Amino acid sequence: MTTAQKIKDIEEEMAKTQRNKNTEYHLGQLKAKLAKLRRELITPAGGGGGGPGIGFDVARTGIASVGFVGFPSVGKSTLMSKLTGTHSEAASYEFTTLTTVPGTLNHNGARIQVLDLPGIIEGAKDGKGRGRQVIAVARTCNLIFIVLDVLKPLNDLAILTNELEGFGIRLNKKAPNITIKKKESGGVAITNTVPLTKIDATEIRAVLSEYRMSNAAVSIHQPDATIEDFIDVVEGNRVYVPAIFVLNKIDAISIEELDLLYKASIPNSVPISSQQWLNIDELLEVMWDKLNLVRVYTKPRGQQPDYSSPVVLRRGRCTVEDFCNAIHKEIVKQFKNAMVYGTSAKHARGQKVGLDHVLEDEDIICIFKK
């Protein structure tokens, strides 16, 4: 029996099992088994590297990468081509893009890699089409554009989210605040600092039993944590990626219809028309915010700051030392101190700082050597 068939059988059994106190342990085990089978699809056994595959291995460039995900013929390739100047075959029929097409977008002084991925089909997470390769690339991106046809966004969004979730991609979520520590003995001890409203000890023990973890200390600090959250922590292979839901082809609907769509409430969405090039500025602004990048301008001693080519860093890795290393590794060896002006400085006239100082977006820095 194939992995996909095993997944289907478990899903069917879960669907017909009524949830109550008597079935919680059984359902917990089924959900754990399902997660383990999904892992087999993410990292298939046997054969070499387990990488994305021919046509999907792309050399990474730039400070960040944005992956375009969507069903065939939603306008991904047109948007990609116009944003980057890279030709990604576009046509009105399905499956035009057959491999990952990389391009580069320059925005706010940052070089951002854009990856146009082949259209996902329903069932990709179960091995249909090229779903495994497509989503393997999506897992490595810093941001995902879910490109949707504005005429049918809700149904398509639900399907795509389900496909990505099936491959361990969590969109616009943070890792659950749950810790699991294996022990030598003592059984399973569960502590929580928040009320457990959607998960109980029976389900937790069922999942740990399926993973052969008979001795463990579990601490839950996540409000409204679910058994799915708990399984994510046990698996340990989930990726948490920000996403923008790009509602394309708004030129095909009226203003009134667009207003109704907003009332349908799709958070993190931006309506655009790639064909007519409408509202692209807003899309780029939201993209920049989601990528969480930090621009730092250099100021040579005794001169004005250079605003033409900032050094772009990733938030969380934007200390003065990170800045120096981004320019040249040797700078740190000769570093004495730095003057920083901007949001991170304590004073408007600037602040003298060391290598561990954390920089903020649009700070200005002047480096002094020994």
Tab-separated table of C-alpha atoms in Angstrom:
chain	number	residue	atom	x	y	z
A	1	MET	CA	0.000	0.000	0.000
A	2	THR	CA	1.375	3.414	-0.948
A	3	THR	CA	1.903	6.229	1.560
A	4	ALA	CA	-0.826	8.245	-0.165
A	5	GLN	CA	-3.302	5.363	0.251
A	6	LYS	CA	-2.386	4.974	3.930
A	7	ILE	CA	-3.015	8.708	4.411
A	8	LYS	CA	-6.384	8.439	2.684
A	9	ASP	CA	-7.421	5.468	4.867
A	10	ILE	CA	-6.514	7.305	8.081
A	11	GLU	CA	-8.336	10.462	6.977
A	12	GLU	CA	-11.443	8.386	6.241
A	13	GLU	CA	-11.253	6.677	9.623
A	14	MET	CA	-10.878	10.031	11.384
A	15	ALA	CA	-13.863	11.436	9.496
A	16	LYS	CA	-16.174	8.647	10.655
A	17	THR	CA	-14.890	8.574	14.249
A	18	GLN	CA	-17.086	10.638	16.535
A	19	ARG	CA	-15.099	12.742	18.978
A	20	ASN	CA	-15.825	12.064	22.647
A	21	LYS	CA	-13.972	11.074	25.819
A	22	ASN	CA	-13.821	7.439	24.728
A	23	THR	CA	-12.287	8.203	21.319
A	24	GLU	CA	-9.803	10.978	22.220
A	25	TYR	CA	-6.880	8.581	22.676
A	26	HIS	CA	-7.645	6.808	19.390
A	27	LEU	CA	-7.993	10.106	17.479
A	28	GLY	CA	-4.727	11.347	18.975
A	29	GLN	CA	-2.938	8.248	17.699
A	30	LEU	CA	-4.509	8.597	14.245
A	31	LYS	CA	-3.384	12.227	13.984
A	32	ALA	CA	0.143	11.233	15.022
A	33	LYS	CA	0.211	8.417	12.429
A	34	LEU	CA	-0.993	10.888	9.790
A	35	ALA	CA	1.797	13.330	10.671
A	36	LYS	CA	4.416	10.563	10.384
A	37	LEU	CA	3.115	9.553	6.961
A	38	ARG	CA	3.168	13.185	5.817
A	39	ARG	CA	6.808	13.307	6.921
A	40	GLU	CA	7.539	10.420	4.555
A	41	LEU	CA	6.242	12.553	1.705
A	42	ILE	CA	8.358	15.543	2.772
A	43	THR	CA	11.514	13.431	3.149
A	44	PRO	CA	10.998	10.310	1.031
A	45	ALA	CA	13.160	7.333	1.927
A	46	GLY	CA	15.921	5.961	-0.290
A	47	GLY	CA	18.028	7.389	-3.060
A	48	GLY	CA	20.533	10.124	-2.522
A	49	GLY	CA	19.940	13.659	-1.557
A	50	GLY	CA	16.204	14.105	-1.188
A	51	GLY	CA	16.495	17.566	-2.767
A	52	PRO	CA	13.852	19.271	-4.863
A	53	GLY	CA	14.940	17.574	-8.107
A	54	ILE	CA	15.911	18.548	-11.639
A	55	GLY	CA	14.521	21.944	-12.608
A	56	PHE	CA	13.871	22.845	-8.966
A	57	ASP	CA	17.435	23.292	-7.628
A	58	VAL	CA	18.031	27.039	-7.704
A	59	ALA	CA	21.164	28.858	-6.535
A	60	ARG	CA	20.130	31.354	-3.880
A	61	THR	CA	20.994	35.012	-4.415
A	62	GLY	CA	20.055	38.269	-2.723
A	63	ILE	CA	19.186	39.051	0.889
A	64	ALA	CA	15.833	37.187	0.844
A	65	SER	CA	13.694	34.957	-1.356
A	66	VAL	CA	10.009	35.215	-2.266
A	67	GLY	CA	8.200	32.181	-3.712
A	68	PHE	CA	5.128	32.510	-5.935
A	69	VAL	CA	2.639	29.720	-5.212
A	70	GLY	CA	-0.764	29.225	-6.794
A	71	PHE	CA	-2.935	27.144	-9.064
A	72	PRO	CA	-2.127	27.146	-12.778
A	73	SER	CA	-3.212	30.206	-14.795
A	74	VAL	CA	-3.701	32.674	-11.933
A	75	GLY	CA	-1.175	35.175	-13.314
A	76	LYS	CA	1.963	34.234	-11.358
A	77	SER	CA	4.208	34.279	-14.410
A	78	THR	CA	2.930	37.650	-15.647
A	79	LEU	CA	3.511	39.216	-12.226
A	80	MET	CA	6.959	37.648	-11.985
A	81	SER	CA	7.995	38.824	-15.456
A	82	LYS	CA	6.920	42.422	-14.829
A	83	LEU	CA	8.449	42.638	-11.350
A	84	THR	CA	11.844	41.223	-12.267
A	85	GLY	CA	12.222	41.570	-16.017
A	86	THR	CA	12.825	37.804	-16.084
A	87	HIS	CA	10.843	35.953	-18.731
A	88	SER	CA	8.592	33.337	-17.164
A	89	GLU	CA	6.444	31.704	-19.833
A	90	ALA	CA	2.848	32.929	-19.543
A	91	ALA	CA	-0.205	31.618	-21.362
A	92	SER	CA	-3.933	31.163	-20.867
A	93	TYR	CA	-3.677	27.390	-20.551
A	94	GLU	CA	-2.659	25.371	-17.485
A	95	PHE	CA	0.831	24.188	-16.448
A	96	THR	CA	2.773	26.716	-18.546
A	97	THR	CA	5.585	26.881	-15.962
A	98	LEU	CA	7.188	23.435	-15.578
A	99	THR	CA	10.280	24.290	-13.521
A	100	THR	CA	11.288	26.899	-10.951
A	101	VAL	CA	12.033	30.189	-12.706
A	102	PRO	CA	14.270	32.542	-10.669
A	103	GLY	CA	14.451	36.308	-11.035
A	104	THR	CA	15.713	39.293	-9.049
A	105	LEU	CA	13.698	42.238	-7.760
A	106	ASN	CA	15.511	45.363	-6.573
A	107	HIS	CA	13.478	47.202	-3.946
A	108	ASN	CA	14.578	49.777	-1.340
A	109	GLY	CA	18.185	49.011	-2.177
A	110	ALA	CA	17.760	45.278	-1.527
A	111	ARG	CA	18.255	42.466	-4.036
A	112	ILE	CA	15.383	40.041	-3.483
A	113	GLN	CA	15.190	36.705	-5.270
A	114	VAL	CA	11.791	35.844	-6.730
A	115	LEU	CA	10.936	32.223	-7.555
A	116	ASP	CA	8.051	31.419	-9.874
A	117	LEU	CA	7.018	27.867	-8.996
A	118	PRO	CA	4.972	25.530	-11.205
A	119	GLY	CA	1.235	25.659	-10.513
A	120	ILE	CA	0.090	23.496	-7.608
A	121	ILE	CA	-2.790	21.084	-8.158
A	122	GLU	CA	-5.120	19.724	-5.503
A	123	GLY	CA	-3.557	16.609	-3.991
A	124	ALA	CA	0.022	17.916	-4.312
A	125	LYS	CA	0.724	17.039	-0.688
A	126	ASP	CA	-0.187	13.422	-1.479
A	127	GLY	CA	2.318	13.212	-4.308
A	128	LYS	CA	0.195	14.313	-7.288
A	129	GLY	CA	1.824	16.312	-10.079
A	130	ARG	CA	5.091	17.903	-9.053
A	131	GLY	CA	3.701	18.946	-5.686
A	132	ARG	CA	6.550	17.510	-3.624
A	133	GLN	CA	9.224	19.415	-5.559
A	134	VAL	CA	7.217	22.640	-5.680
A	135	ILE	CA	6.491	22.711	-1.967
A	136	ALA	CA	10.055	21.648	-1.084
A	137	VAL	CA	11.240	24.892	-2.690
A	138	ALA	CA	8.452	26.885	-1.000
A	139	ARG	CA	9.642	25.610	2.410
A	140	THR	CA	12.978	27.394	1.925
A	141	CYS	CA	11.529	30.820	1.045
A	142	ASN	CA	11.520	33.798	3.409
A	143	LEU	CA	8.092	34.889	2.146
A	144	ILE	CA	5.387	33.249	0.046
A	145	PHE	CA	3.020	35.005	-2.331
A	146	ILE	CA	-0.157	32.915	-2.575
A	147	VAL	CA	-1.493	34.169	-5.898
A	148	LEU	CA	-5.274	33.766	-6.186
A	149	ASP	CA	-7.820	34.429	-8.901
A	150	VAL	CA	-10.033	37.191	-7.491
A	151	LEU	CA	-13.094	35.477	-9.018
A	152	LYS	CA	-12.698	32.399	-6.772
A	153	PRO	CA	-10.286	33.223	-3.942
A	154	LEU	CA	-11.877	31.603	-0.879
A	155	ASN	CA	-12.119	28.041	-2.178
A	156	ASP	CA	-8.675	28.165	-3.815
A	157	LEU	CA	-7.118	29.639	-0.661
A	158	ALA	CA	-8.578	26.853	1.474
A	159	ILE	CA	-7.211	24.176	-0.874
A	160	LEU	CA	-3.746	25.750	-1.180
A	161	THR	CA	-3.439	26.291	2.573
A	162	ASN	CA	-4.376	22.650	3.122
A	163	GLU	CA	-1.759	21.516	0.597
A	164	LEU	CA	0.985	23.620	2.192
A	165	GLU	CA	-0.035	22.583	5.720
A	166	GLY	CA	0.224	18.958	4.605
A	167	PHE	CA	3.895	19.559	3.832
A	168	GLY	CA	4.663	21.186	7.156
A	169	ILE	CA	4.429	24.821	6.027
A	170	ARG	CA	2.622	27.053	8.520
A	171	LEU	CA	1.538	30.342	6.983
A	172	ASN	CA	1.543	33.528	9.075
A	173	LYS	CA	1.951	31.550	12.300
A	174	LYS	CA	4.544	31.399	15.051
A	175	ALA	CA	5.993	28.181	16.429
A	176	PRO	CA	3.816	26.884	19.304
A	177	ASN	CA	5.040	27.760	22.793
A	178	ILE	CA	5.280	24.108	23.827
A	179	THR	CA	8.358	22.255	25.065
A	180	ILE	CA	8.922	18.494	25.214
A	181	LYS	CA	11.925	17.053	27.039
A	182	LYS	CA	12.690	13.352	26.983
A	183	LYS	CA	13.422	11.702	30.338
A	184	GLU	CA	15.016	8.413	31.359
A	185	SER	CA	12.095	7.405	33.576
A	186	GLY	CA	9.053	8.711	35.424
A	187	GLY	CA	6.450	8.484	32.686
A	188	VAL	CA	4.788	11.511	31.090
A	189	ALA	CA	4.488	14.686	33.187
A	190	ILE	CA	2.336	17.491	31.779
A	191	THR	CA	2.366	21.082	33.078
A	192	ASN	CA	0.596	24.117	31.683
A	193	THR	CA	0.589	27.831	32.485
A	194	VAL	CA	-2.549	28.518	30.413
A	195	PRO	CA	-5.948	26.772	30.385
A	196	LEU	CA	-6.042	23.765	28.035
A	197	THR	CA	-9.249	24.393	26.086
A	198	LYS	CA	-8.521	22.446	22.884
A	199	ILE	CA	-6.204	19.660	24.030
A	200	ASP	CA	-6.111	17.272	26.987
A	201	ALA	CA	-3.732	14.859	28.672
A	202	THR	CA	-5.292	11.808	26.997
A	203	GLU	CA	-4.522	13.088	23.499
A	204	ILE	CA	-1.016	14.157	24.506
A	205	ARG	CA	-0.232	10.694	25.890
A	206	ALA	CA	-1.682	9.057	22.768
A	207	VAL	CA	0.604	11.086	20.512
A	208	LEU	CA	3.683	10.427	22.645
A	209	SER	CA	2.839	6.713	22.657
A	210	GLU	CA	2.723	6.672	18.853
A	211	TYR	CA	6.170	8.290	18.794
A	212	ARG	CA	7.418	5.787	21.411
A	213	MET	CA	8.079	8.505	23.972
A	214	SER	CA	7.033	6.872	27.248
A	215	ASN	CA	9.023	9.251	29.483
A	216	ALA	CA	8.803	12.976	28.844
A	217	ALA	CA	8.202	16.349	30.493
A	218	VAL	CA	5.660	18.420	28.554
A	219	SER	CA	5.207	22.146	29.220
A	220	ILE	CA	2.427	24.062	27.460
A	221	HIS	CA	2.438	27.871	27.469
A	222	GLN	CA	0.422	28.311	24.270
A	223	PRO	CA	-3.145	29.645	24.721
A	224	ASP	CA	-5.692	27.517	22.821
A	225	ALA	CA	-3.024	24.971	21.866
A	226	THR	CA	-4.385	22.107	19.751
A	227	ILE	CA	-3.233	18.531	19.303
A	228	GLU	CA	-2.010	19.578	15.844
A	229	ASP	CA	0.226	22.213	17.490
A	230	PHE	CA	1.579	19.547	19.835
A	231	ILE	CA	2.312	17.162	16.943
A	232	ASP	CA	4.122	19.978	15.114
A	233	VAL	CA	6.476	20.330	18.094
A	234	VAL	CA	7.017	16.549	18.316
A	235	GLU	CA	7.803	16.348	14.592
A	236	GLY	CA	10.155	19.320	14.774
A	237	ASN	CA	10.297	19.789	10.981
A	238	ARG	CA	7.706	22.528	10.527
A	239	VAL	CA	8.590	25.834	8.900
A	240	TYR	CA	6.798	29.051	9.811
A	241	VAL	CA	6.670	31.350	6.806
A	242	PRO	CA	4.960	34.732	6.374
A	243	ALA	CA	2.591	34.880	3.412
A	244	ILE	CA	0.741	37.499	1.368
A	245	PHE	CA	-2.474	36.471	-0.352
A	246	VAL	CA	-2.308	38.230	-3.716
A	247	LEU	CA	-5.816	38.693	-5.164
A	248	ASN	CA	-5.036	38.986	-8.864
A	249	LYS	CA	-7.207	40.076	-11.837
A	250	ILE	CA	-9.139	42.820	-10.007
A	251	ASP	CA	-9.621	44.467	-13.404
A	252	ALA	CA	-12.152	41.666	-14.085
A	253	ILE	CA	-14.523	42.748	-11.271
A	254	SER	CA	-16.276	45.941	-10.227
A	255	ILE	CA	-15.401	48.165	-7.258
A	256	GLU	CA	-18.575	46.939	-5.537
A	257	GLU	CA	-17.550	43.313	-5.969
A	258	LEU	CA	-14.081	44.089	-4.616
A	259	ASP	CA	-15.655	45.706	-1.534
A	260	LEU	CA	-17.742	42.570	-0.967
A	261	LEU	CA	-14.600	40.471	-1.241
A	262	TYR	CA	-12.920	42.525	1.464
A	263	LYS	CA	-15.955	41.942	3.658
A	264	ALA	CA	-15.369	38.215	3.168
A	265	SER	CA	-12.257	38.982	5.225
A	266	ILE	CA	-9.069	37.497	3.833
A	267	PRO	CA	-6.356	38.719	6.237
A	268	ASN	CA	-2.921	39.545	4.813
A	269	SER	CA	-4.375	40.042	1.329
A	270	VAL	CA	-3.491	42.620	-1.331
A	271	PRO	CA	-5.714	43.073	-4.423
A	272	ILE	CA	-3.815	43.685	-7.687
A	273	SER	CA	-3.943	43.306	-11.434
A	274	SER	CA	-0.693	41.968	-12.879
A	275	GLN	CA	-2.009	42.526	-16.403
A	276	GLN	CA	-3.050	46.166	-15.877
A	277	TRP	CA	-0.337	46.791	-13.247
A	278	LEU	CA	-2.779	48.020	-10.607
A	279	ASN	CA	-1.919	48.419	-6.891
A	280	ILE	CA	1.580	46.940	-7.276
A	281	ASP	CA	3.066	49.669	-5.058
A	282	GLU	CA	0.985	48.457	-2.101
A	283	LEU	CA	2.035	44.866	-2.774
A	284	LEU	CA	5.723	45.855	-2.647
A	285	GLU	CA	5.198	47.834	0.577
A	286	VAL	CA	3.516	44.871	2.271
A	287	MET	CA	6.244	42.555	0.936
A	288	TRP	CA	8.937	44.762	2.475
A	289	ASP	CA	7.184	44.803	5.855
A	290	LYS	CA	6.767	41.000	5.840
A	291	LEU	CA	10.414	40.371	4.938
A	292	ASN	CA	11.481	42.379	8.009
A	293	LEU	CA	14.646	43.755	6.459
A	294	VAL	CA	16.862	46.501	7.870
A	295	ARG	CA	18.562	49.152	5.700
A	296	VAL	CA	21.734	50.714	7.092
A	297	TYR	CA	23.364	53.716	5.409
A	298	THR	CA	27.108	54.291	5.576
A	299	LYS	CA	28.663	57.605	6.546
A	300	PRO	CA	32.361	58.103	5.723
A	301	ARG	CA	34.109	60.176	8.379
A	302	GLY	CA	33.618	63.908	7.789
A	303	GLN	CA	31.217	63.328	4.884
A	304	GLN	CA	27.475	63.126	4.287
A	305	PRO	CA	25.707	59.727	4.510
A	306	ASP	CA	25.448	57.686	1.333
A	307	TYR	CA	21.732	57.070	0.790
A	308	SER	CA	22.172	55.529	-2.677
A	309	SER	CA	23.208	51.982	-1.711
A	310	PRO	CA	22.279	50.811	1.797
A	311	VAL	CA	23.648	47.652	3.369
A	312	VAL	CA	20.569	45.450	3.851
A	313	LEU	CA	20.445	43.041	6.795
A	314	ARG	CA	17.863	40.609	8.153
A	315	ARG	CA	16.207	41.569	11.433
A	316	GLY	CA	17.580	39.343	14.173
A	317	ARG	CA	20.991	39.441	12.461
A	318	CYS	CA	21.530	43.182	12.319
A	319	THR	CA	24.174	44.051	14.900
A	320	VAL	CA	27.095	46.329	14.094
A	321	GLU	CA	29.184	43.153	13.778
A	322	ASP	CA	26.709	41.741	11.229
A	323	PHE	CA	26.954	45.039	9.340
A	324	CYS	CA	30.767	44.874	9.279
A	325	ASN	CA	30.770	41.261	8.108
A	326	ALA	CA	28.317	42.100	5.329
A	327	ILE	CA	30.903	44.531	3.931
A	328	HIS	CA	34.115	42.575	4.604
A	329	LYS	CA	35.183	40.039	7.230
A	330	GLU	CA	38.414	41.932	7.936
A	331	ILE	CA	36.621	45.047	9.222
A	332	VAL	CA	35.796	43.430	12.574
A	333	LYS	CA	39.501	42.773	13.251
A	334	GLN	CA	40.285	46.487	12.851
A	335	PHE	CA	37.105	47.737	14.564
A	336	LYS	CA	37.454	50.292	17.376
A	337	ASN	CA	33.903	51.656	17.723
A	338	ALA	CA	31.121	53.191	15.646
A	339	MET	CA	28.852	56.206	15.680
A	340	VAL	CA	25.214	55.384	14.965
A	341	TYR	CA	22.485	57.863	14.112
A	342	GLY	CA	18.824	56.985	13.834
A	343	THR	CA	16.155	54.976	15.643
A	344	SER	CA	18.559	52.699	17.523
A	345	ALA	CA	20.660	55.596	18.869
A	346	LYS	CA	19.852	56.982	22.311
A	347	HIS	CA	20.546	60.560	21.259
A	348	ALA	CA	19.621	62.628	18.230
A	349	ARG	CA	23.267	63.672	17.902
A	350	GLY	CA	24.284	60.004	17.627
A	351	GLN	CA	25.614	57.313	19.933
A	352	LYS	CA	29.021	55.662	20.214
A	353	VAL	CA	28.486	51.872	20.127
A	354	GLY	CA	30.290	48.536	19.984
A	355	LEU	CA	29.931	45.439	17.834
A	356	ASP	CA	26.937	44.089	19.754
A	357	HIS	CA	24.722	47.141	19.166
A	358	VAL	CA	21.494	46.240	17.339
A	359	LEU	CA	20.736	48.437	14.330
A	360	GLU	CA	17.291	49.565	13.170
A	361	ASP	CA	15.888	50.282	9.711
A	362	GLU	CA	17.425	53.385	8.062
A	363	ASP	CA	20.096	53.871	10.712
A	364	ILE	CA	23.274	55.682	9.678
A	365	ILE	CA	26.652	54.326	10.771
A	366	CYS	CA	30.237	55.592	10.770
A	367	ILE	CA	32.931	53.003	11.556
A	368	PHE	CA	36.180	53.922	13.359
A	369	LYS	CA	39.204	51.641	13.072
A	370	LYS	CA	41.966	51.024	15.612
